């Protein structure tokens, strides 16, 4: 059983600039939580504070009802998997896997059983006598995961573990990590830049920016109801389209177009955000007529970049061949049930 609780966690390296500005979060036992956010927002710092590799400036970190701020890394029951694998190059794969158990003076027969179990689970049996340099990137990453798992940690921490792998292998490893979680059922905190990893692996995603949590929620919650413009722009690929508009006589007016339906609100500056997949071609009932600037044919779908004077935005069509070409004019409708409205000044979601 392992739960985590963060209370007003803060971190500064120099005593002046706060990298983490007060994080509050509870993680349930067995939950797979993914941390996302732009580069430099403090994701790795958060993981390192949990692992005990970095001090916590202030606040309280609890693992299983115990405040662990001052616990050594060994005492916390966490294990971390790094992007760089960090395997011992002079040791064989078996020696890498069993190293932490040897340090703990576990009996060799028990070690052998555990190595066997982990290497079978991660498909490493054929490689146990090799050195890390004799393995591919994907195999090395599996060893790094095995080395963390073999310690039976309360909490597994992953810091962008797949970002050195090519797209195909990432897909494969995503599947492996999902399976691993189904088997072990332990608590996992996983940092990634990759939208697909975040959406597919997470029970809950935590979006960080500028030292604060922006939103916590199930992947589809974040996609369907981003609580502010930052989250709306961060989740979803291609990125959500945004239009800064003025409300006049209940209607939303953009310099280039107007949305016809009446809105019953009093705020005057509103940012309308709509995902490329929620704009459709509809000559009978359209909001905008725009010119095609670029057609990206991806095989399973088509992304169309359109322009209207100085405005440009994207439309995603669920077709492999659209027949649409540069210079075509498209009559486009924003699907009302999928439009997000934000207060332009506070960037918070209105509805
Ligand atoms: N040891 C350190 N001393 C001083 N500043 C540091 C130290 N480690 C990290 N930082 C700073 O803290 C901030 C957060 O860094 P961190 O590595 O946590 O970001 P990140 O979200 O993991 O980014 P990335 O996605 O690029 O890995 C950065 O501005 C970084 O420069
Ligand atoms: Mg990092």
Short mmCIF file of C-alpha atoms and ligand atoms in Angstrom, two decimals:
data_model
loop_
_atom_site.label_atom_id
_atom_site.label_comp_id
_atom_site.label_asym_id
_atom_site.label_seq_id
_atom_site.Cartn_x
_atom_site.Cartn_y
_atom_site.Cartn_z
CA UNK A 1 0.00 0.00 0.00
CA UNK A 2 1.43 3.38 -0.85
CA UNK A 3 -0.22 6.72 -1.01
CA UNK A 4 1.51 10.04 -1.40
CA UNK A 5 0.52 13.43 -0.16
CA UNK A 6 2.08 16.77 -0.97
CA UNK A 7 1.29 19.74 1.23
CA UNK A 8 2.49 23.18 0.13
CA UNK A 9 5.69 21.74 -1.31
CA UNK A 10 8.15 24.44 -2.35
CA UNK A 11 11.62 24.35 -3.81
CA UNK A 12 14.28 26.98 -4.33
CA UNK A 13 17.88 26.27 -5.24
CA UNK A 14 19.22 29.75 -4.50
CA UNK A 15 16.93 30.95 -1.70
CA UNK A 16 15.34 33.57 -4.00
CA UNK A 17 13.75 32.03 -7.05
CA UNK A 18 11.13 29.42 -6.37
CA UNK A 19 11.07 26.60 -8.94
CA UNK A 20 8.17 24.85 -7.16
CA UNK A 21 5.78 27.37 -5.68
CA UNK A 22 3.44 25.41 -3.44
CA UNK A 23 2.23 22.05 -4.70
CA UNK A 24 -0.73 20.29 -3.08
CA UNK A 25 -1.64 16.86 -4.35
CA UNK A 26 -2.78 13.45 -3.14
CA UNK A 27 -1.96 10.27 -4.99
CA UNK A 28 -3.90 7.09 -4.33
CA UNK A 29 -2.51 3.64 -3.79
CA UNK A 30 -1.83 1.92 -7.10
CA UNK A 31 -2.51 5.03 -9.12
CA UNK A 32 -0.60 5.80 -12.34
CA UNK A 33 -0.04 9.54 -12.28
CA UNK A 34 1.63 11.38 -15.15
CA UNK A 35 3.33 14.77 -14.69
CA UNK A 36 3.44 16.96 -17.80
CA UNK A 37 4.48 20.53 -18.43
CA UNK A 38 6.88 22.60 -20.48
CA UNK A 39 10.63 22.20 -20.21
CA UNK A 40 12.02 23.73 -17.03
CA UNK A 41 8.71 23.79 -15.14
CA UNK A 42 10.08 21.57 -12.37
CA UNK A 43 8.89 18.03 -13.20
CA UNK A 44 12.27 16.38 -12.60
CA UNK A 45 12.75 18.47 -9.48
CA UNK A 46 9.44 17.12 -8.15
CA UNK A 47 10.53 13.51 -8.82
CA UNK A 48 13.94 14.08 -7.27
CA UNK A 49 12.34 15.53 -4.14
CA UNK A 50 10.09 12.47 -3.88
CA UNK A 51 13.07 10.13 -4.31
CA UNK A 52 15.09 12.04 -1.73
CA UNK A 53 17.75 13.05 -4.25
CA UNK A 54 16.92 16.72 -3.67
CA UNK A 55 15.92 18.52 -0.48
CA UNK A 56 12.44 19.92 -0.03
CA UNK A 57 12.69 23.63 0.84
CA UNK A 58 9.36 23.73 2.65
CA UNK A 59 6.09 21.85 2.90
CA UNK A 60 5.33 18.28 3.76
CA UNK A 61 5.77 15.13 1.73
CA UNK A 62 4.04 12.05 3.07
CA UNK A 63 4.38 8.48 1.86
CA UNK A 64 1.92 6.15 3.56
CA UNK A 65 1.02 8.52 6.39
CA UNK A 66 4.67 9.16 7.23
CA UNK A 67 6.40 12.49 6.71
CA UNK A 68 9.47 11.57 4.69
CA UNK A 69 11.06 14.99 4.10
CA UNK A 70 14.14 13.99 6.07
CA UNK A 71 14.28 10.32 5.09
CA UNK A 72 17.27 9.11 3.07
CA UNK A 73 16.50 7.83 -0.46
CA UNK A 74 16.91 4.24 0.75
CA UNK A 75 14.36 4.65 3.52
CA UNK A 76 11.64 6.09 1.29
CA UNK A 77 10.89 2.95 -0.66
CA UNK A 78 11.00 4.70 -4.01
CA UNK A 79 12.90 3.66 -7.14
CA UNK A 80 13.58 5.87 -10.10
CA UNK A 81 14.04 5.13 -13.81
CA UNK A 82 15.92 7.81 -15.74
CA UNK A 83 15.86 8.82 -19.38
CA UNK A 84 19.58 8.06 -19.59
CA UNK A 85 19.15 4.48 -18.20
CA UNK A 86 22.15 4.99 -15.87
CA UNK A 87 23.16 1.31 -15.99
CA UNK A 88 26.54 0.15 -14.67
CA UNK A 89 28.52 -0.36 -17.90
CA UNK A 90 31.06 -2.82 -16.51
CA UNK A 91 28.42 -5.16 -15.07
CA UNK A 92 26.38 -7.77 -16.93
CA UNK A 93 22.61 -7.36 -17.17
CA UNK A 94 22.13 -9.89 -14.38
CA UNK A 95 24.61 -8.03 -12.17
CA UNK A 96 22.84 -4.76 -12.93
CA UNK A 97 19.50 -6.24 -11.96
CA UNK A 98 20.67 -7.82 -8.72
CA UNK A 99 22.97 -5.02 -7.54
CA UNK A 100 20.55 -3.35 -5.10
CA UNK A 101 19.59 -6.70 -3.58
CA UNK A 102 23.25 -7.64 -3.07
CA UNK A 103 23.79 -4.34 -1.27
CA UNK A 104 20.93 -5.29 1.03
CA UNK A 105 22.60 -8.67 1.61
CA UNK A 106 19.61 -10.61 0.33
CA UNK A 107 20.33 -14.35 0.04
CA UNK A 108 21.61 -15.41 -3.40
CA UNK A 109 18.87 -18.01 -3.92
CA UNK A 110 16.22 -15.35 -3.32
CA UNK A 111 18.07 -12.94 -5.62
CA UNK A 112 18.17 -15.54 -8.37
CA UNK A 113 14.43 -16.09 -8.10
CA UNK A 114 13.71 -12.39 -8.27
CA UNK A 115 16.04 -11.84 -11.21
CA UNK A 116 14.35 -14.69 -13.04
CA UNK A 117 10.92 -13.25 -12.33
CA UNK A 118 11.81 -9.73 -13.48
CA UNK A 119 13.79 -10.81 -16.52
CA UNK A 120 10.92 -13.01 -17.71
CA UNK A 121 8.40 -10.24 -17.15
CA UNK A 122 10.51 -7.78 -19.15
CA UNK A 123 11.70 -10.25 -21.81
CA UNK A 124 15.33 -10.00 -20.76
CA UNK A 125 16.16 -13.70 -20.40
CA UNK A 126 18.36 -13.90 -23.51
CA UNK A 127 20.52 -10.96 -22.44
CA UNK A 128 21.43 -11.67 -18.82
CA UNK A 129 25.10 -12.39 -19.50
CA UNK A 130 25.62 -9.41 -21.81
CA UNK A 131 26.93 -5.96 -20.91
CA UNK A 132 24.71 -2.89 -21.43
CA UNK A 133 26.79 -1.78 -24.45
CA UNK A 134 25.73 -4.98 -26.21
CA UNK A 135 22.02 -4.09 -26.01
CA UNK A 136 19.75 -1.83 -28.03
CA UNK A 137 18.26 1.32 -26.47
CA UNK A 138 14.93 -0.38 -25.86
CA UNK A 139 16.56 -3.39 -24.20
CA UNK A 140 18.67 -1.11 -22.00
CA UNK A 141 15.58 0.78 -20.93
CA UNK A 142 13.92 -2.50 -20.00
CA UNK A 143 16.94 -3.34 -17.84
CA UNK A 144 16.68 0.06 -16.15
CA UNK A 145 13.00 -0.62 -15.43
CA UNK A 146 13.86 -4.13 -14.18
CA UNK A 147 16.49 -2.75 -11.87
CA UNK A 148 13.92 -0.42 -10.32
CA UNK A 149 11.14 -3.01 -10.14
CA UNK A 150 13.28 -5.72 -8.54
CA UNK A 151 13.54 -3.62 -5.37
CA UNK A 152 9.75 -3.85 -5.03
CA UNK A 153 9.48 -0.15 -4.37
CA UNK A 154 6.38 1.39 -2.84
CA UNK A 155 6.52 4.07 -5.50
CA UNK A 156 8.03 3.81 -8.96
CA UNK A 157 9.27 7.07 -10.44
CA UNK A 158 9.89 7.45 -14.17
CA UNK A 159 11.60 10.52 -15.60
CA UNK A 160 10.96 10.58 -19.37
CA UNK A 161 12.03 6.95 -19.68
CA UNK A 162 11.20 6.59 -23.36
CA UNK A 163 12.41 9.82 -24.87
CA UNK A 164 15.63 8.31 -26.27
CA UNK A 165 13.72 5.66 -28.21
CA UNK A 166 12.33 5.80 -31.73
CA UNK A 167 8.58 6.06 -32.31
CA UNK A 168 8.00 2.35 -32.90
CA UNK A 169 9.87 1.28 -29.81
CA UNK A 170 8.14 3.91 -27.72
CA UNK A 171 4.82 2.41 -28.70
CA UNK A 172 6.07 -1.03 -27.72
CA UNK A 173 7.49 0.19 -24.39
CA UNK A 174 4.27 2.06 -23.63
CA UNK A 175 2.50 -1.25 -23.89
CA UNK A 176 5.14 -2.91 -21.67
CA UNK A 177 4.82 -0.25 -18.99
CA UNK A 178 1.02 -0.54 -19.03
CA UNK A 179 1.33 -4.30 -18.60
CA UNK A 180 3.88 -3.84 -15.84
CA UNK A 181 1.46 -1.61 -13.96
CA UNK A 182 -1.37 -4.09 -14.41
CA UNK A 183 0.87 -6.80 -12.94
CA UNK A 184 2.50 -4.91 -10.11
CA UNK A 185 -0.36 -2.54 -9.29
CA UNK A 186 2.02 -0.22 -7.51
CA UNK A 187 1.92 3.53 -7.40
CA UNK A 188 3.67 5.13 -10.36
CA UNK A 189 4.62 8.73 -11.04
CA UNK A 190 5.70 9.20 -14.62
CA UNK A 191 7.11 12.35 -16.21
CA UNK A 192 6.79 12.82 -19.95
CA UNK A 193 6.65 15.39 -22.73
CA UNK A 194 4.74 12.98 -24.90
CA UNK A 195 1.00 13.61 -25.24
CA UNK A 196 0.29 10.06 -26.30
CA UNK A 197 2.12 8.60 -23.30
CA UNK A 198 0.29 10.94 -20.96
CA UNK A 199 -3.14 10.27 -22.43
CA UNK A 200 -2.74 6.50 -22.66
CA UNK A 201 -0.83 5.62 -19.49
CA UNK A 202 -2.31 7.93 -16.89
CA UNK A 203 -5.13 7.36 -14.46
CA UNK A 204 -4.66 11.04 -13.76
CA UNK A 205 -2.54 13.70 -15.43
CA UNK A 206 -1.03 16.58 -13.46
CA UNK A 207 -0.27 19.61 -15.62
CA UNK A 208 2.51 21.84 -14.26
CA UNK A 209 3.49 25.30 -15.33
CA UNK A 210 5.64 27.92 -13.71
CA UNK A 211 5.98 26.02 -10.42
CA UNK A 212 2.23 25.53 -9.97
CA UNK A 213 -0.19 22.74 -10.72
CA UNK A 214 -2.53 24.01 -13.42
CA UNK A 215 -4.97 21.12 -13.37
CA UNK A 216 -5.25 17.53 -12.18
CA UNK A 217 -7.65 15.10 -13.80
CA UNK A 218 -8.31 12.01 -15.84
CA UNK A 219 -6.93 12.35 -19.39
CA UNK A 220 -10.34 12.86 -21.01
CA UNK A 221 -11.36 15.37 -18.35
CA UNK A 222 -8.38 17.53 -19.27
CA UNK A 223 -9.12 17.16 -22.96
CA UNK A 224 -12.82 17.90 -22.63
CA UNK A 225 -12.79 20.45 -19.82
CA UNK A 226 -9.44 22.22 -19.58
CA UNK A 227 -9.73 24.62 -16.66
CA UNK A 228 -7.63 27.34 -18.23
CA UNK A 229 -6.05 28.37 -21.52
CA UNK A 230 -2.70 26.90 -20.61
CA UNK A 231 -4.10 23.40 -20.16
CA UNK A 232 -6.27 23.78 -23.27
CA UNK A 233 -3.15 24.60 -25.29
CA UNK A 234 -1.01 21.96 -23.66
CA UNK A 235 -3.28 18.93 -24.02
CA UNK A 236 -4.19 17.90 -27.55
CA UNK A 237 -2.22 17.64 -30.74
CA UNK A 238 -2.39 19.47 -33.11
CA UNK A 239 -2.83 22.27 -30.63
CA UNK A 240 -6.24 23.79 -29.94
CA UNK A 241 -7.16 26.88 -32.00
CA UNK A 242 -7.78 30.07 -30.00
CA UNK A 243 -9.59 33.24 -31.05
CA UNK A 244 -9.65 36.39 -28.93
CA UNK A 245 -13.12 37.86 -29.27
CA UNK A 246 -15.24 40.73 -27.96
CA UNK A 247 -18.76 40.24 -26.71
CA UNK A 248 -21.08 42.90 -28.18
CA UNK A 249 -24.88 42.69 -27.82
CA UNK A 250 -24.48 39.07 -26.72
CA UNK A 251 -22.55 38.11 -29.83
CA UNK A 252 -18.90 37.14 -30.06
CA UNK A 253 -17.09 39.31 -32.55
CA UNK A 254 -13.62 38.72 -33.95
CA UNK A 255 -12.03 41.19 -36.37
CA UNK A 256 -12.34 38.50 -39.05
CA UNK A 257 -15.66 36.83 -38.26
CA UNK A 258 -18.65 36.71 -35.90
CA UNK A 259 -20.27 33.82 -34.07
CA UNK A 260 -24.00 34.23 -34.59
CA UNK A 261 -25.46 32.69 -31.45
CA UNK A 262 -26.23 34.83 -28.44
CA UNK A 263 -24.35 34.36 -25.18
CA UNK A 264 -25.78 35.32 -21.83
CA UNK A 265 -22.68 36.53 -19.99
CA UNK A 266 -21.32 39.89 -18.92
CA UNK A 267 -17.58 39.51 -19.49
CA UNK A 268 -16.57 41.32 -22.65
CA UNK A 269 -13.21 39.82 -23.59
CA UNK A 270 -13.58 36.13 -24.32
CA UNK A 271 -11.18 33.66 -25.86
CA UNK A 272 -12.93 30.99 -27.88
CA UNK A 273 -10.94 27.77 -28.17
CA UNK A 274 -11.85 24.95 -30.49
CA UNK A 275 -9.84 21.85 -31.33
CA UNK A 276 -8.99 21.13 -34.98
CA UNK A 277 -11.16 17.98 -34.84
CA UNK A 278 -14.16 20.06 -33.79
CA UNK A 279 -14.24 22.25 -36.88
CA UNK A 280 -16.17 20.75 -39.78
CA UNK A 281 -16.92 21.69 -43.36
CA UNK A 282 -20.58 22.70 -43.51
CA UNK A 283 -21.66 24.99 -46.37
CA UNK A 284 -25.26 25.07 -45.04
CA UNK A 285 -24.39 26.45 -41.63
CA UNK A 286 -20.92 27.92 -41.31
CA UNK A 287 -19.14 30.37 -39.01
CA UNK A 288 -16.08 31.20 -41.07
CA UNK A 289 -15.06 31.02 -44.69
CA UNK A 290 -11.30 30.50 -44.94
CA UNK A 291 -8.68 29.70 -47.54
CA UNK A 292 -6.61 26.54 -47.51
CA UNK A 293 -2.91 27.32 -47.03
CA UNK A 294 -1.53 23.82 -46.53
CA UNK A 295 -2.81 20.25 -46.61
CA UNK A 296 -1.00 17.66 -44.49
CA UNK A 297 -2.01 14.16 -45.54
CA UNK A 298 -1.09 11.78 -42.71
CA UNK A 299 -2.64 8.58 -44.02
CA UNK A 300 -5.27 8.11 -41.35
CA UNK A 301 -6.29 11.75 -41.21
CA UNK A 302 -5.73 15.11 -42.85
CA UNK A 303 -4.68 18.35 -41.17
CA UNK A 304 -5.65 21.46 -43.08
CA UNK A 305 -4.15 24.84 -42.29
CA UNK A 306 -6.48 27.63 -43.29
CA UNK A 307 -6.13 31.41 -43.30
CA UNK A 308 -8.51 34.32 -43.15
CA UNK A 309 -6.64 37.59 -43.62
CA UNK A 310 -4.05 37.62 -40.83
CA UNK A 311 -5.71 34.77 -38.95
CA UNK A 312 -4.67 31.16 -39.30
CA UNK A 313 -5.93 27.96 -37.71
CA UNK A 314 -6.10 24.21 -38.23
CA UNK A 315 -8.86 21.81 -39.15
CA UNK A 316 -8.56 18.07 -38.74
CA UNK A 317 -10.50 15.81 -41.04
CA UNK A 318 -11.02 12.16 -40.35
CA UNK A 319 -10.25 11.14 -43.93
CA UNK A 320 -7.12 9.81 -45.58
CA UNK A 321 -7.64 11.69 -48.85
CA UNK A 322 -9.63 14.88 -48.69
CA UNK A 323 -9.32 16.05 -52.29
CA UNK A 324 -8.84 19.52 -50.82
CA UNK A 325 -5.99 21.61 -52.17
CA UNK A 326 -4.18 24.84 -51.49
CA UNK A 327 -6.23 27.90 -52.43
CA UNK A 328 -9.61 26.18 -51.96
CA UNK A 329 -12.20 28.10 -49.95
CA UNK A 330 -13.83 26.18 -47.09
CA UNK A 331 -17.04 27.02 -45.23
CA UNK A 332 -16.31 25.95 -41.70
CA UNK A 333 -18.51 25.41 -38.69
CA UNK A 334 -17.30 25.28 -35.08
CA UNK A 335 -19.13 22.46 -33.33
CA UNK A 336 -20.95 24.29 -30.51
CA UNK A 337 -20.90 21.47 -27.97
CA UNK A 338 -17.10 21.34 -28.26
CA UNK A 339 -16.28 25.05 -28.05
CA UNK A 340 -14.41 26.14 -24.90
CA UNK A 341 -14.88 29.69 -23.63
CA UNK A 342 -12.21 31.40 -21.52
CA UNK A 343 -11.96 34.78 -19.85
CA UNK A 344 -9.22 36.43 -21.94
CA UNK A 345 -7.87 38.41 -18.99
CA UNK A 346 -7.70 35.69 -16.32
CA UNK A 347 -7.34 32.84 -18.85
CA UNK A 348 -9.76 30.82 -16.69
CA UNK A 349 -12.49 28.66 -18.17
CA UNK A 350 -15.93 30.26 -18.30
CA UNK A 351 -17.87 27.27 -19.62
N1 LIG B 1 20.70 21.76 -9.21
C1 LIG B 1 20.10 22.86 -9.66
N2 LIG B 1 20.50 24.09 -9.29
C2 LIG B 1 19.86 25.19 -9.72
N3 LIG B 1 18.79 25.18 -10.53
C3 LIG B 1 18.34 23.99 -10.94
C4 LIG B 1 18.96 22.77 -10.52
N4 LIG B 1 18.26 21.73 -11.09
C5 LIG B 1 17.27 22.30 -11.81
N5 LIG B 1 17.30 23.65 -11.72
C6 LIG B 1 16.35 24.59 -12.36
O1 LIG B 1 15.06 24.28 -11.89
C7 LIG B 1 14.10 24.42 -12.95
C8 LIG B 1 13.31 23.16 -13.10
O2 LIG B 1 14.15 22.16 -13.58
P1 LIG B 1 13.64 20.69 -13.85
O3 LIG B 1 14.83 19.88 -14.26
O4 LIG B 1 12.88 20.22 -12.68
O5 LIG B 1 12.66 20.92 -15.08
P2 LIG B 1 11.83 19.87 -15.94
O6 LIG B 1 10.39 20.25 -15.82
O7 LIG B 1 12.20 18.49 -15.55
O8 LIG B 1 12.32 20.20 -17.41
P3 LIG B 1 12.61 19.21 -18.66
O9 LIG B 1 11.25 18.94 -19.24
O10 LIG B 1 13.44 20.06 -19.57
O11 LIG B 1 13.30 18.01 -18.15
C9 LIG B 1 14.89 24.83 -14.18
O12 LIG B 1 14.78 26.21 -14.34
C10 LIG B 1 16.29 24.42 -13.85
O13 LIG B 1 17.22 25.24 -14.50
MG1 LIG B 2 13.19 16.94 -16.52
#
